[in-house]
mmCIF file of C-alpha atoms and ligand atoms in Angstrom:
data_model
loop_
_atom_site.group_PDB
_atom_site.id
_atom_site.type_symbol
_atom_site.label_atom_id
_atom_site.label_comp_id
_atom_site.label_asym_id
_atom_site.label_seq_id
_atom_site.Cartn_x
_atom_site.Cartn_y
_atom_site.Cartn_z
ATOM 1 C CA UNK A 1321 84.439 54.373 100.708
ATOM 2 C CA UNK A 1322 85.506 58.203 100.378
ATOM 3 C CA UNK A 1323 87.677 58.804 102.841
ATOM 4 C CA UNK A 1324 86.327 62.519 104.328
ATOM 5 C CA UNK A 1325 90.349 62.974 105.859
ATOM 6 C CA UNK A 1326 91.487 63.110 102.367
ATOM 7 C CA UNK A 1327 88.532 65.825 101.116
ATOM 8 C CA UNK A 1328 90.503 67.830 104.026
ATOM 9 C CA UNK A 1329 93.701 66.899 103.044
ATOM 10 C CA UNK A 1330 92.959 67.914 99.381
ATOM 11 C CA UNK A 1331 91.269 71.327 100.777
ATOM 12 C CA UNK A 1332 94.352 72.051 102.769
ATOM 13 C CA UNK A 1333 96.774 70.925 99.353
ATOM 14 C CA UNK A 1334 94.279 73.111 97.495
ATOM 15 C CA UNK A 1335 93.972 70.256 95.164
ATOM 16 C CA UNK A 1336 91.071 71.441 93.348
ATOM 17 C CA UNK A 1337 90.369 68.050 91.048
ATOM 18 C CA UNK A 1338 90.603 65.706 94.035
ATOM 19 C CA UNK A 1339 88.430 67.411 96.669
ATOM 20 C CA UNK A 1340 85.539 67.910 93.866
ATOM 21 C CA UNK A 1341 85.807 63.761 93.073
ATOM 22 C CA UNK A 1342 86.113 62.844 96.326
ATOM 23 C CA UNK A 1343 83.062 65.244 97.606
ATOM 24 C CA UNK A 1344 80.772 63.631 94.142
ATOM 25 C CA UNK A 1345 81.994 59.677 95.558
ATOM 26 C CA UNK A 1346 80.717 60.790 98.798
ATOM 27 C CA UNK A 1347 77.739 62.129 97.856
ATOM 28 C CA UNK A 1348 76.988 59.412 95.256
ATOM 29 C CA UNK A 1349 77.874 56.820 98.398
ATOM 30 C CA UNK A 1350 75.206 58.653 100.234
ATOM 31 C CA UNK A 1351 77.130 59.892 103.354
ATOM 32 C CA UNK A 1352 75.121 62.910 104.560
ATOM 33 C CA UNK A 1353 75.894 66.476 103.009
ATOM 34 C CA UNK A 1354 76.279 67.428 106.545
ATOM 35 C CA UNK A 1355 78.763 65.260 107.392
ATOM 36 C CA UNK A 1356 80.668 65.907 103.984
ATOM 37 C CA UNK A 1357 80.867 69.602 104.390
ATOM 38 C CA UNK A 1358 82.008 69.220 108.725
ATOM 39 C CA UNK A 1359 84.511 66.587 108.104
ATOM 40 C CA UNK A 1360 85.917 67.832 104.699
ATOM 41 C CA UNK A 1361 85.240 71.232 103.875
ATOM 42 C CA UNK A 1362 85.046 73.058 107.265
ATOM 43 C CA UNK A 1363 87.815 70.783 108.907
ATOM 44 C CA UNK A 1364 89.947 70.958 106.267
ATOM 45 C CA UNK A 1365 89.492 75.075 105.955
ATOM 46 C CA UNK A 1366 89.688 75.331 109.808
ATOM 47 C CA UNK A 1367 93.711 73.955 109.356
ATOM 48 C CA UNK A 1368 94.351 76.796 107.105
ATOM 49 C CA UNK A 1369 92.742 79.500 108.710
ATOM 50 C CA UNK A 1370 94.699 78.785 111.886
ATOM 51 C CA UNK A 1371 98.198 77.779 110.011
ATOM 52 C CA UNK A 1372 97.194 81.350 107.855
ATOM 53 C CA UNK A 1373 96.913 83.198 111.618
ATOM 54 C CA UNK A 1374 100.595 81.509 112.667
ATOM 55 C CA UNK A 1375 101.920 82.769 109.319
ATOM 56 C CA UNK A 1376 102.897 79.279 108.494
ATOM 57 C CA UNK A 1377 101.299 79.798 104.665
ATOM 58 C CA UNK A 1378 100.181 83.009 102.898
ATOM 59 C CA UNK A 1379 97.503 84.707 100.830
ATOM 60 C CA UNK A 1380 98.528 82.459 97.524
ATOM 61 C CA UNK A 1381 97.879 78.998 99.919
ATOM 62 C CA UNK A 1382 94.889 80.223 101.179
ATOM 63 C CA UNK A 1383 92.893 81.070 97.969
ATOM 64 C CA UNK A 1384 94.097 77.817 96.280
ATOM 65 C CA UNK A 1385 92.396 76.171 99.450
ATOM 66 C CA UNK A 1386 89.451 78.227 99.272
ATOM 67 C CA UNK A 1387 89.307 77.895 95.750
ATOM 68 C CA UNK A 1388 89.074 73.750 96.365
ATOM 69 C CA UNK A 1389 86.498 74.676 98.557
ATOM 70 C CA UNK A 1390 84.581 76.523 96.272
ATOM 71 C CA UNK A 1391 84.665 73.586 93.753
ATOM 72 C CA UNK A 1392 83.245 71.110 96.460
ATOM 73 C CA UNK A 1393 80.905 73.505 97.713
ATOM 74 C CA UNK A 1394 78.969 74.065 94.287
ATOM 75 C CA UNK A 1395 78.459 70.171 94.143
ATOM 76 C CA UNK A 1396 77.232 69.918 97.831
ATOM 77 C CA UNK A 1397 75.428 72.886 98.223
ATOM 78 C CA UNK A 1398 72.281 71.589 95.804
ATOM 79 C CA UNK A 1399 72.258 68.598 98.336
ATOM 80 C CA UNK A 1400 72.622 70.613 101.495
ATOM 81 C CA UNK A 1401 69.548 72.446 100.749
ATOM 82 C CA UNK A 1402 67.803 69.485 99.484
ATOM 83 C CA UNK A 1403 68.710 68.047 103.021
ATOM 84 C CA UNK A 1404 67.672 71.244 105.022
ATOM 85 C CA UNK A 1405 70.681 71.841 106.855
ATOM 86 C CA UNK A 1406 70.393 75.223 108.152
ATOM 87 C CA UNK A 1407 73.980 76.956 107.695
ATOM 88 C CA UNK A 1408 75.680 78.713 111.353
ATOM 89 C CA UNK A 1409 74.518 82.236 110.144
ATOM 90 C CA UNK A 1410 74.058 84.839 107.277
ATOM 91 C CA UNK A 1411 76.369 87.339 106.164
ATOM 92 C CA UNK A 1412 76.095 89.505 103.910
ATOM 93 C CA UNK A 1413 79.534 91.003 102.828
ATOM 94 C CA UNK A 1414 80.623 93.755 100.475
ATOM 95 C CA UNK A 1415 83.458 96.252 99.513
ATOM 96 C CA UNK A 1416 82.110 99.919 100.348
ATOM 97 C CA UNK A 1417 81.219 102.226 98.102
ATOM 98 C CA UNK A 1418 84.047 104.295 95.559
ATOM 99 C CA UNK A 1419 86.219 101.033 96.374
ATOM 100 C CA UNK A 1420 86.893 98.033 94.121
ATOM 101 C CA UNK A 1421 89.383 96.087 95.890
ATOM 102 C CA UNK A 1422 88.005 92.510 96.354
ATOM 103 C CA UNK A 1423 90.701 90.062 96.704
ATOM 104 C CA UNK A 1424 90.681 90.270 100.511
ATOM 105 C CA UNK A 1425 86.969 90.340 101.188
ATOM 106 C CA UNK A 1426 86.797 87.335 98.882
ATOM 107 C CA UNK A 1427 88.990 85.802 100.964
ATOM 108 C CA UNK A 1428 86.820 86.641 103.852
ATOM 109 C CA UNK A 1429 83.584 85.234 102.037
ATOM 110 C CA UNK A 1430 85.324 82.173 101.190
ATOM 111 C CA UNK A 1431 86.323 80.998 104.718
ATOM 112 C CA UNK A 1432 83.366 81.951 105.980
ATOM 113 C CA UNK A 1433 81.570 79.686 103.357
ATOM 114 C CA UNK A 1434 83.816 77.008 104.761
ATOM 115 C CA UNK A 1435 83.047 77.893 108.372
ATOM 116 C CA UNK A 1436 79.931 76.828 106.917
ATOM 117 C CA UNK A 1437 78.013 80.433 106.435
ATOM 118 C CA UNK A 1438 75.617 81.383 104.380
ATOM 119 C CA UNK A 1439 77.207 84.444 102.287
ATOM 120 C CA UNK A 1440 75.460 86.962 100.139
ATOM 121 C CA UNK A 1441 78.500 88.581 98.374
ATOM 122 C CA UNK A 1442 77.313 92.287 96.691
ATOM 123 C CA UNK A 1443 80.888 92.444 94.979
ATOM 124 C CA UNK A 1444 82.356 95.820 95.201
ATOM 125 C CA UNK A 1445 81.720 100.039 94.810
ATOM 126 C CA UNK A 1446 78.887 98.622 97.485
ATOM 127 C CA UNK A 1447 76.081 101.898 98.115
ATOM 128 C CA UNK A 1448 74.759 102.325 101.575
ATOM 129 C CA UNK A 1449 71.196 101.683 100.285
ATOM 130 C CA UNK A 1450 72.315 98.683 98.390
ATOM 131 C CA UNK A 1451 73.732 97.297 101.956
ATOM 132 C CA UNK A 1452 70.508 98.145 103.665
ATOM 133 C CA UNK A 1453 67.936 96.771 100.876
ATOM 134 C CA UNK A 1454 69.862 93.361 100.572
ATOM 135 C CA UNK A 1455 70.069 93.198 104.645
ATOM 136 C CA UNK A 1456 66.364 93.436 104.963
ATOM 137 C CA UNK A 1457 65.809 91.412 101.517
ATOM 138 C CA UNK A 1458 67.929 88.623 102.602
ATOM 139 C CA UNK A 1459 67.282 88.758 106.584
ATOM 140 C CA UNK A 1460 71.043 88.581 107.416
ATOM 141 C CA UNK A 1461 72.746 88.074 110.991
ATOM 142 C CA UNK A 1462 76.062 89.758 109.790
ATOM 143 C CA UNK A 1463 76.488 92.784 107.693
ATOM 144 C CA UNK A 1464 80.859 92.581 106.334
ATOM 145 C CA UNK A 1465 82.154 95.458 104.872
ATOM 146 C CA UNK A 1466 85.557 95.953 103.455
ATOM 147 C CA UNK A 1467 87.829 99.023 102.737
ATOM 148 C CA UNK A 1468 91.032 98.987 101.158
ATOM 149 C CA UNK A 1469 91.391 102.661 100.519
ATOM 150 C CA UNK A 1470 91.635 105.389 103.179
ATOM 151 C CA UNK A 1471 89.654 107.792 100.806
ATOM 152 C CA UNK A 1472 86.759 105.097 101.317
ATOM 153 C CA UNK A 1473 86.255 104.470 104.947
ATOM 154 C CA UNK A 1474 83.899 107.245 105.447
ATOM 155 C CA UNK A 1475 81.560 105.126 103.563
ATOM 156 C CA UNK A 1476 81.788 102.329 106.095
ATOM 157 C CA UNK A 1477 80.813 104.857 108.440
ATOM 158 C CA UNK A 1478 77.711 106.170 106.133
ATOM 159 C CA UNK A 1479 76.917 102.539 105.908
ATOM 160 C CA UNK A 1480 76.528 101.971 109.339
ATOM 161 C CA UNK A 1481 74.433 105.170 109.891
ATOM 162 C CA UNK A 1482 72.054 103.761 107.123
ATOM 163 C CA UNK A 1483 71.630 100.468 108.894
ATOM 164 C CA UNK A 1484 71.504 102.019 111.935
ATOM 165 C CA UNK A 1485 68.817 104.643 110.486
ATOM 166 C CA UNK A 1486 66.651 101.551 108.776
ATOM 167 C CA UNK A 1487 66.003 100.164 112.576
ATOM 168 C CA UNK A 1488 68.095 96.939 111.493
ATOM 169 C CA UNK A 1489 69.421 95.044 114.231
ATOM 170 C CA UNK A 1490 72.734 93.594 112.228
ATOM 171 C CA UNK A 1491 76.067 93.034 113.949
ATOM 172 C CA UNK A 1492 78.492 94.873 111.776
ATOM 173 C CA UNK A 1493 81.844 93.345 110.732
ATOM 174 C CA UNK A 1494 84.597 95.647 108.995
ATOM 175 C CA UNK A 1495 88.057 95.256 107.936
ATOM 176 C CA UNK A 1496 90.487 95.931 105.067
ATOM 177 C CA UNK A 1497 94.589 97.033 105.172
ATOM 178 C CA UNK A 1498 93.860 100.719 106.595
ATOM 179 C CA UNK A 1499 91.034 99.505 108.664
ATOM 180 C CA UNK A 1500 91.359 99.282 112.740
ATOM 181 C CA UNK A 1501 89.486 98.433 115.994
ATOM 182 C CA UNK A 1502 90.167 102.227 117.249
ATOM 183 C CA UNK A 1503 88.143 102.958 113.772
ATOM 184 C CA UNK A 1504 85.468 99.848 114.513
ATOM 185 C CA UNK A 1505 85.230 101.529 117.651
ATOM 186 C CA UNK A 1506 85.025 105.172 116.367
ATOM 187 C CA UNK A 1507 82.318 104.230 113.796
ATOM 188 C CA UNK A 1508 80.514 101.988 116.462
ATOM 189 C CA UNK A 1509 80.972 98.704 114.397
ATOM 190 C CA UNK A 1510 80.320 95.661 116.447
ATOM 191 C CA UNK A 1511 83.443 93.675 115.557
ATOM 192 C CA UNK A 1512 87.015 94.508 113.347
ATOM 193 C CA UNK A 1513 88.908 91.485 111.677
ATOM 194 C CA UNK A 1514 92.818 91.936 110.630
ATOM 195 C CA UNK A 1515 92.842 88.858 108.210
ATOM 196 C CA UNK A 1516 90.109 86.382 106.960
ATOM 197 C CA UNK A 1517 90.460 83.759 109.832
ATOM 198 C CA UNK A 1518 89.823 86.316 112.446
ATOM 199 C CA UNK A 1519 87.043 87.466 110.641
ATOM 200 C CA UNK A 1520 85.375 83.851 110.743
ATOM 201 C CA UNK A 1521 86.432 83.451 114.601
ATOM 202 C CA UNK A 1522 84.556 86.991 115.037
ATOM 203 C CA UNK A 1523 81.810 86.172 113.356
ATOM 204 C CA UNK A 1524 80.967 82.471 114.598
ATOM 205 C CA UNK A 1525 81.119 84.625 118.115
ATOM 206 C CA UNK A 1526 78.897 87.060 117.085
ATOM 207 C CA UNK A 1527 76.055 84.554 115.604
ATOM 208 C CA UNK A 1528 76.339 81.719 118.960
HETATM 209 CO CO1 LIG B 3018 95.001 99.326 94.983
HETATM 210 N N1 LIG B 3018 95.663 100.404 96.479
HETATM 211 N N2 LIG B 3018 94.354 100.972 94.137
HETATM 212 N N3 LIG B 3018 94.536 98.185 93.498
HETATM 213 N N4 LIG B 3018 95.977 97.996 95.801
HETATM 214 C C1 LIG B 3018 96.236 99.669 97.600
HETATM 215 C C2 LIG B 3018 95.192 99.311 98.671
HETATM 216 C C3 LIG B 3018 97.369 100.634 98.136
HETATM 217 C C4 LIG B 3018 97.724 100.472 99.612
HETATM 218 C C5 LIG B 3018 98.599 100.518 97.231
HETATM 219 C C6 LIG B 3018 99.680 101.528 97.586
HETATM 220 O O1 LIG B 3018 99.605 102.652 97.209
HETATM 221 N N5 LIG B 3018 100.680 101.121 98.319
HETATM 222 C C7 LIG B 3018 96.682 102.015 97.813
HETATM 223 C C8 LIG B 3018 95.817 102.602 98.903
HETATM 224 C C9 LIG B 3018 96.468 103.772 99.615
HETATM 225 C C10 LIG B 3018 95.576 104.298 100.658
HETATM 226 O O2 LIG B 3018 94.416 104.480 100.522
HETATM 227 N N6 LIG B 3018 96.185 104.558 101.791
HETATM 228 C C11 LIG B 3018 95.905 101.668 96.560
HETATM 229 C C12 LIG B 3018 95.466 102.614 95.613
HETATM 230 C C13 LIG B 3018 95.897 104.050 95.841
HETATM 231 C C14 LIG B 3018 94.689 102.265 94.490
HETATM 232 C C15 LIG B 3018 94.145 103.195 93.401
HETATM 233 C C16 LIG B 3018 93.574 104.535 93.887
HETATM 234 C C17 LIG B 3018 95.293 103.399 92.400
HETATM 235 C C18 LIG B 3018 94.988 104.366 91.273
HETATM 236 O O3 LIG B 3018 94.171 104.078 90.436
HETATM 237 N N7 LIG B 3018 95.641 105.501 91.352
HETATM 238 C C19 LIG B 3018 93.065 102.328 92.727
HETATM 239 C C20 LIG B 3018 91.699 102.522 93.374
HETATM 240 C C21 LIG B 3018 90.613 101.833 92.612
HETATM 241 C C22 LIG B 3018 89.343 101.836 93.419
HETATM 242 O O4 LIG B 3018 89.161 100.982 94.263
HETATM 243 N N8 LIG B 3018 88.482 102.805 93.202
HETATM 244 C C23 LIG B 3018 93.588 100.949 93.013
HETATM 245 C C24 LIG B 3018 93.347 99.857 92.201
HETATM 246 C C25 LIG B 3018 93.831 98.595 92.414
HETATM 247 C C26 LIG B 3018 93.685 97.437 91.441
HETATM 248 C C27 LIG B 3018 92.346 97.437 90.677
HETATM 249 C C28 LIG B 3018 94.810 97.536 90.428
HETATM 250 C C29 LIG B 3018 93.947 96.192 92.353
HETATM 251 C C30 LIG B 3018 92.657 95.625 92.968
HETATM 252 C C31 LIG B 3018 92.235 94.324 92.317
HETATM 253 C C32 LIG B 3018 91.129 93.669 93.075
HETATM 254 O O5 LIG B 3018 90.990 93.760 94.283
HETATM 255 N N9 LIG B 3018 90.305 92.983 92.318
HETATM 256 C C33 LIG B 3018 94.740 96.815 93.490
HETATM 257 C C34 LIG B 3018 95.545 96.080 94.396
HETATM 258 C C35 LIG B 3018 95.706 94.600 94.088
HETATM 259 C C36 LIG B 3018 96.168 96.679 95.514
HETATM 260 C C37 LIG B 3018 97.175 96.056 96.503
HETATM 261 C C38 LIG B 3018 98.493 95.951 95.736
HETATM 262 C C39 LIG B 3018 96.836 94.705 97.081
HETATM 263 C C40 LIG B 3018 95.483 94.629 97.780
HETATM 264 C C41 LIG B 3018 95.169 93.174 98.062
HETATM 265 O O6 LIG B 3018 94.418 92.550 97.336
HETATM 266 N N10 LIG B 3018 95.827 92.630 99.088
HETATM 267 C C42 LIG B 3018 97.217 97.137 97.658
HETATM 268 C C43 LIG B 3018 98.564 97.254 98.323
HETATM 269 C C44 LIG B 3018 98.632 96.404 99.587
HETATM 270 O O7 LIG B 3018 97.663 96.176 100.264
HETATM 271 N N11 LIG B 3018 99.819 95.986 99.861
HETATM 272 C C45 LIG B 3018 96.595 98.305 97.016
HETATM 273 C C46 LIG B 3018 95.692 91.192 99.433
HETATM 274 C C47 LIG B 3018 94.430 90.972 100.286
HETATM 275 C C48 LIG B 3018 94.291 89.485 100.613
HETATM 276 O O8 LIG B 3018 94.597 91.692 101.489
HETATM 277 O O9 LIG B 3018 92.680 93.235 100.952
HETATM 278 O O10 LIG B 3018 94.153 93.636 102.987
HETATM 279 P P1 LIG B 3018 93.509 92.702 102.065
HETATM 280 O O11 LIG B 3018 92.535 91.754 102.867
HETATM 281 C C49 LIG B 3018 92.918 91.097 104.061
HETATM 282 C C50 LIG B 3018 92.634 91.896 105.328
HETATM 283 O O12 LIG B 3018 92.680 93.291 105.144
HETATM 284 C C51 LIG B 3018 91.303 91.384 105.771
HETATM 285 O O13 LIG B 3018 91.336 90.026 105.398
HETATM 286 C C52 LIG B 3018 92.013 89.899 104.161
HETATM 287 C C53 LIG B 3018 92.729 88.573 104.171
HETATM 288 O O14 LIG B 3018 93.564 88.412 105.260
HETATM 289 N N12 LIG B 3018 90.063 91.954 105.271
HETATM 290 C C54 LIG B 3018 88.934 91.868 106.015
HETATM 291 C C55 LIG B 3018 89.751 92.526 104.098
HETATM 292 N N13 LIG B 3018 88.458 92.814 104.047
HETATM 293 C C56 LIG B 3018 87.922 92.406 105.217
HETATM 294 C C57 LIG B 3018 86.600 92.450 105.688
HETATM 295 C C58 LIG B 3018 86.345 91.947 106.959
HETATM 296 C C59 LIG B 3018 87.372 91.440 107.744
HETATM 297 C C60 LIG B 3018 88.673 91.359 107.292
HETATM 298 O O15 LIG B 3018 85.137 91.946 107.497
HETATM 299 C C61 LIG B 3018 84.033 92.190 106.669
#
């Protein structure tokens, strides 16, 4: 029987080969998709977000865990839609505008895929109007938006203003190295993240 504490344990490891074999002898023994992703995935990403937020392991741990993830998550997510499992929430989550950085809002998309989001990802260099067509398009709960550069946060601000502007009623989430709350709360953004696993615990408030 796959054992669902060892899908964890491989997410945690970051032990890409195991968690996608035991996640296909799971699914192939028929234990629900549901189940799979709660007791694997999300349990075993939950461990590193909160050993990432003691500073017990760093970036390089976390993306090998998120990249494990990512591997089980293309071979459940066919089944989870099959099964109709509706996921907590939808973000949708970009890097503004004149800004390519991406490693850190990748970070972010990833645990929130393992928090068990849905997650539209527009990449990077992210327009205003590209944020506001894809919220409406997509009907999203959360709009993310990351900034690494200092010379790019006035486009998270312009962003908001064109959400705002569109009548969308969005919670926005922001964050990025020169990024605060006293500029969340400047800009009027609903919620500021310093690192990925905050930025799950912010939005999983924001969506209950
Ligand atoms: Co750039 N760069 N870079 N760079 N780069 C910085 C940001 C810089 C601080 C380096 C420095 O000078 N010390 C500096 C910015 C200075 C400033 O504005 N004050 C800088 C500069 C100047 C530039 C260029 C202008 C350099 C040049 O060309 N002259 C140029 C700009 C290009 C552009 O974007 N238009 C540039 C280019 C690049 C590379 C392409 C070479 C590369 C990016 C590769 C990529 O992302 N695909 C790069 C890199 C790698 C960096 C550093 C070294 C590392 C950034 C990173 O990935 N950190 C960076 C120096 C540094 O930060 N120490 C630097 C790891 C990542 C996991 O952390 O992104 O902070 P971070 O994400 C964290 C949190 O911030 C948070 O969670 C993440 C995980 O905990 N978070 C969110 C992020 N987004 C969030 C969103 C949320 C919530 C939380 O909600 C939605």
């Amino acid at each position: 029987m796959a054992d669902l504490k060892a899908l964890a344990e491989a997410i945690i490891k970051g032990d890409q080969n195991t968690a996608a074999q035991i996640t296909r002898a799971a699914l192939s023994e028929r234990i629900s998709p549901k189940r799979i992703l709660d007791e694997g995935l999300v349990a075993g990403m939950e461990v590193i977000g909160k050993r990432f937020s003691r500073n017990e392991i760093f970036i390089p741990e976390v993306l090998f865990a998120a990249r494990s993830m990512k591997a089980a998550m293309a071979l459940l997510e066919p089944e989870l839609l099959k099964a109709g499992v509706e996921p907590v929430g939808r973000v949708l989550i970009g890097t503004v505008k004149g800004d390519q950085h991406d490693i850190g809002k990748n970070l972010v998309a990833m645990m929130l895929k393992g928090a068990g989001f849905e997650v539209i990802d527009l990449g990077t260099d992210v327009s205003p109007d590209r944020f506001v067509e894809q919220a409406k398009a997509k009907q999203v709960h959360v709009v993310g938006i990351s900034a690494l550069l200092t010379t790019t946060m006035p486009a998270m601000e312009r962003t908001l203003m064109a959400l705002k502007a569109a009548g969308l009623s969005v919670k926005v989430l922001i964050g990025g190295a020169p990024v605060t709350q006293a500029y969340a709360d400047k800009i009027g953004a609903d919620g500021f993240a310093p690192n990925a696993a905050e930025a799950v615990d912010l939005a999983k408030r924001i969506v209950a």
